[in-house]
PDB file of C-alpha atoms in Angstrom:
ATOM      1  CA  UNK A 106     119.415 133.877 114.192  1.00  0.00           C
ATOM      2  CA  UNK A 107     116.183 135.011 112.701  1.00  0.00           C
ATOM      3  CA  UNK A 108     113.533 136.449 114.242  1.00  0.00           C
ATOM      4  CA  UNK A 109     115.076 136.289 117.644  1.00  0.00           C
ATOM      5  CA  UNK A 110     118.610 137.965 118.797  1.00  0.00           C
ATOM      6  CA  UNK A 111     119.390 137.389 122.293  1.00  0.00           C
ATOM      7  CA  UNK A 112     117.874 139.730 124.266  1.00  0.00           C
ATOM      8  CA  UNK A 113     114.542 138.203 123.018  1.00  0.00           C
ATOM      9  CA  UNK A 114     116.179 134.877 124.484  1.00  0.00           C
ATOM     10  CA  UNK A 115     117.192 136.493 127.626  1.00  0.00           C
ATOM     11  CA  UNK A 116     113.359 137.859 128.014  1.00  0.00           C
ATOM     12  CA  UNK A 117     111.675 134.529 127.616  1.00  0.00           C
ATOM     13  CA  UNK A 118     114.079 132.701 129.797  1.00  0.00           C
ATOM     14  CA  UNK A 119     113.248 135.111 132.306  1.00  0.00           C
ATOM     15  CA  UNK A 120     109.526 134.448 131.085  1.00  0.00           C
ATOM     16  CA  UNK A 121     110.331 130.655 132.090  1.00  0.00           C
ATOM     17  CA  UNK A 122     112.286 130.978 135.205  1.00  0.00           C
ATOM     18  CA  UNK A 123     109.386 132.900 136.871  1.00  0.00           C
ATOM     19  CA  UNK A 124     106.092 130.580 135.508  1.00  0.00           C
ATOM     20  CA  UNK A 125     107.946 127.667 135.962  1.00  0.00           C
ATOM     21  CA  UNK A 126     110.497 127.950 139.465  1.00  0.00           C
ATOM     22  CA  UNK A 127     113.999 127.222 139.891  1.00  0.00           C
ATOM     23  CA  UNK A 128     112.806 124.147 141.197  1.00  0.00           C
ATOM     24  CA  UNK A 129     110.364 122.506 138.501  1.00  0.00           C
ATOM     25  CA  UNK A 130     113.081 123.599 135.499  1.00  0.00           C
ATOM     26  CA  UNK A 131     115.323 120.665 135.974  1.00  0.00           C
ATOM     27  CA  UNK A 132     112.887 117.906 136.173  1.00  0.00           C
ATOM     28  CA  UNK A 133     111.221 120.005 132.832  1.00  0.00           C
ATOM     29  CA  UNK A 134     114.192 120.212 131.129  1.00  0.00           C
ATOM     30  CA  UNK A 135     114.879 115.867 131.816  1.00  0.00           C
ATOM     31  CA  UNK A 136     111.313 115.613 130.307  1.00  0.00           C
ATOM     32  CA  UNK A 137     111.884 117.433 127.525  1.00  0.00           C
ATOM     33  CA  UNK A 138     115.236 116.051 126.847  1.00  0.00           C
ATOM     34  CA  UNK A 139     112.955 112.165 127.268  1.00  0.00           C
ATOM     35  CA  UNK A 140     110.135 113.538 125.059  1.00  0.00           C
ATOM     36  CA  UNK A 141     113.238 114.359 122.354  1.00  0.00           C
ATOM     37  CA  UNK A 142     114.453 111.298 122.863  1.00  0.00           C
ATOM     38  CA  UNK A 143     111.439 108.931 122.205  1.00  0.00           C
ATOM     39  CA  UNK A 144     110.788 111.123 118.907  1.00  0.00           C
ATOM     40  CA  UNK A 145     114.138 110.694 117.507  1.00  0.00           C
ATOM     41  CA  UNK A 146     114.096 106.917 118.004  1.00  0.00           C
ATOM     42  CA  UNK A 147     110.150 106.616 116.425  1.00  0.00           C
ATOM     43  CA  UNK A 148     111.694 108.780 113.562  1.00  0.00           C
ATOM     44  CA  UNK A 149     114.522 106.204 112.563  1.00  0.00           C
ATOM     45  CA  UNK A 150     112.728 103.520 113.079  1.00  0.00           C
ATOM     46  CA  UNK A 151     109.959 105.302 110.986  1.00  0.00           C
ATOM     47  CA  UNK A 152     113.061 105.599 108.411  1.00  0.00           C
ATOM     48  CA  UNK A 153     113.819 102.104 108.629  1.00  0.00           C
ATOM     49  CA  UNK A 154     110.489 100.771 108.141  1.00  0.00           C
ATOM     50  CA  UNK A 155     110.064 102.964 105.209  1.00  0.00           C
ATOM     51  CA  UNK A 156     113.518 101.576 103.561  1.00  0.00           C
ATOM     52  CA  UNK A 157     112.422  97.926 104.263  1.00  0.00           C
ATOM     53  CA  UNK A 158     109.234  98.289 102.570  1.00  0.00           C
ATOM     54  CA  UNK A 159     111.078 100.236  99.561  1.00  0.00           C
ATOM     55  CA  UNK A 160     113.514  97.113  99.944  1.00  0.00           C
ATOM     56  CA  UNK A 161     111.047  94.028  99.695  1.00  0.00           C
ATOM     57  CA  UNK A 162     109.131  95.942  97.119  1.00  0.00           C
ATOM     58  CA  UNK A 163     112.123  95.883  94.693  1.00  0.00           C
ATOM     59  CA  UNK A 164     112.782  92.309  95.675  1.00  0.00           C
ATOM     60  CA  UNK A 165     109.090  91.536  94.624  1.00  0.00           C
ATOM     61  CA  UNK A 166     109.719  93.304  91.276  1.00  0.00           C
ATOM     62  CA  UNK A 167     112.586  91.242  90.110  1.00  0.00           C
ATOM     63  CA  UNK A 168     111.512  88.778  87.751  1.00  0.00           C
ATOM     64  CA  UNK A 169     111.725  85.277  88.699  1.00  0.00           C
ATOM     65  CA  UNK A 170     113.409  82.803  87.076  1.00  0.00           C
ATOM     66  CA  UNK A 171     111.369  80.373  84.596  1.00  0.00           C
ATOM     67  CA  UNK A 172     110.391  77.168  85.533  1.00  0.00           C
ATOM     68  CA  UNK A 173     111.716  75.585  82.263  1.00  0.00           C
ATOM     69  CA  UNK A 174     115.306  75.982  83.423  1.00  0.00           C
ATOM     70  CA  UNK A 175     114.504  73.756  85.842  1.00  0.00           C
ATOM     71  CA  UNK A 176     115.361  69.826  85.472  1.00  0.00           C
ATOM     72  CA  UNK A 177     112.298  67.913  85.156  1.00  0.00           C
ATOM     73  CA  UNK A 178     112.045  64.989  87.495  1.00  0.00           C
ATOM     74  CA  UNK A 179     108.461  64.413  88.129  1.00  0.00           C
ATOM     75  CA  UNK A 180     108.335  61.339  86.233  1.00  0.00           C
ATOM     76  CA  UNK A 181     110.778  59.477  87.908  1.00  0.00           C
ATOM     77  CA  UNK A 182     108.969  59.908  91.463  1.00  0.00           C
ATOM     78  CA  UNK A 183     105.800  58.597  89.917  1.00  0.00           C
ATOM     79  CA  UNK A 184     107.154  55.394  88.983  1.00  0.00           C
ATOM     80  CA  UNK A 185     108.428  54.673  92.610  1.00  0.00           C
ATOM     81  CA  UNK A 186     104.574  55.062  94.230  1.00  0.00           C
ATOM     82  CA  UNK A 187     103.703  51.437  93.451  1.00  0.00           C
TER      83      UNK A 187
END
């Protein structure tokens, strides 16, 4: 486990239980699970901005195809103005 075994987890529950109250830890321990919450979800949609952007900037790097493959029927619409 590291640095910590588990009477160093034991101590600073303790630690927590008497700063804190029996009362005050559930209501801290909702906000903290909230606080996780929130911070996972701006992470992925962190992600997923980050893989859109990667995404159109591939789609702007594929080369277009040229105009010349394209039938040419500008003349016939100018003929049709008078």
């Amino acid at each position: 486990m590291g640095a910590f075994g588990w009477p160093h987890l034991l101590i600073i529950l303790a630690v927590i239980l008497l700063l804190f109250g029996a009362a005050k830890l559930p209501a801290l321990a909702k906000s903290v699970g909230q606080s996780a919450r929130v911070f996972r979800g701006e992470m992925k949609a962190m992600k997923d901005d980050d893989a859109t952007a990667k995404a159109a900037k591939v789609d702007n790097a594929a080369p277009e195809t040229p105009a010349a493959d394209a039938p040419a029927s500008s003349s016939s619409t100018s003929d049709t103005s008078s």
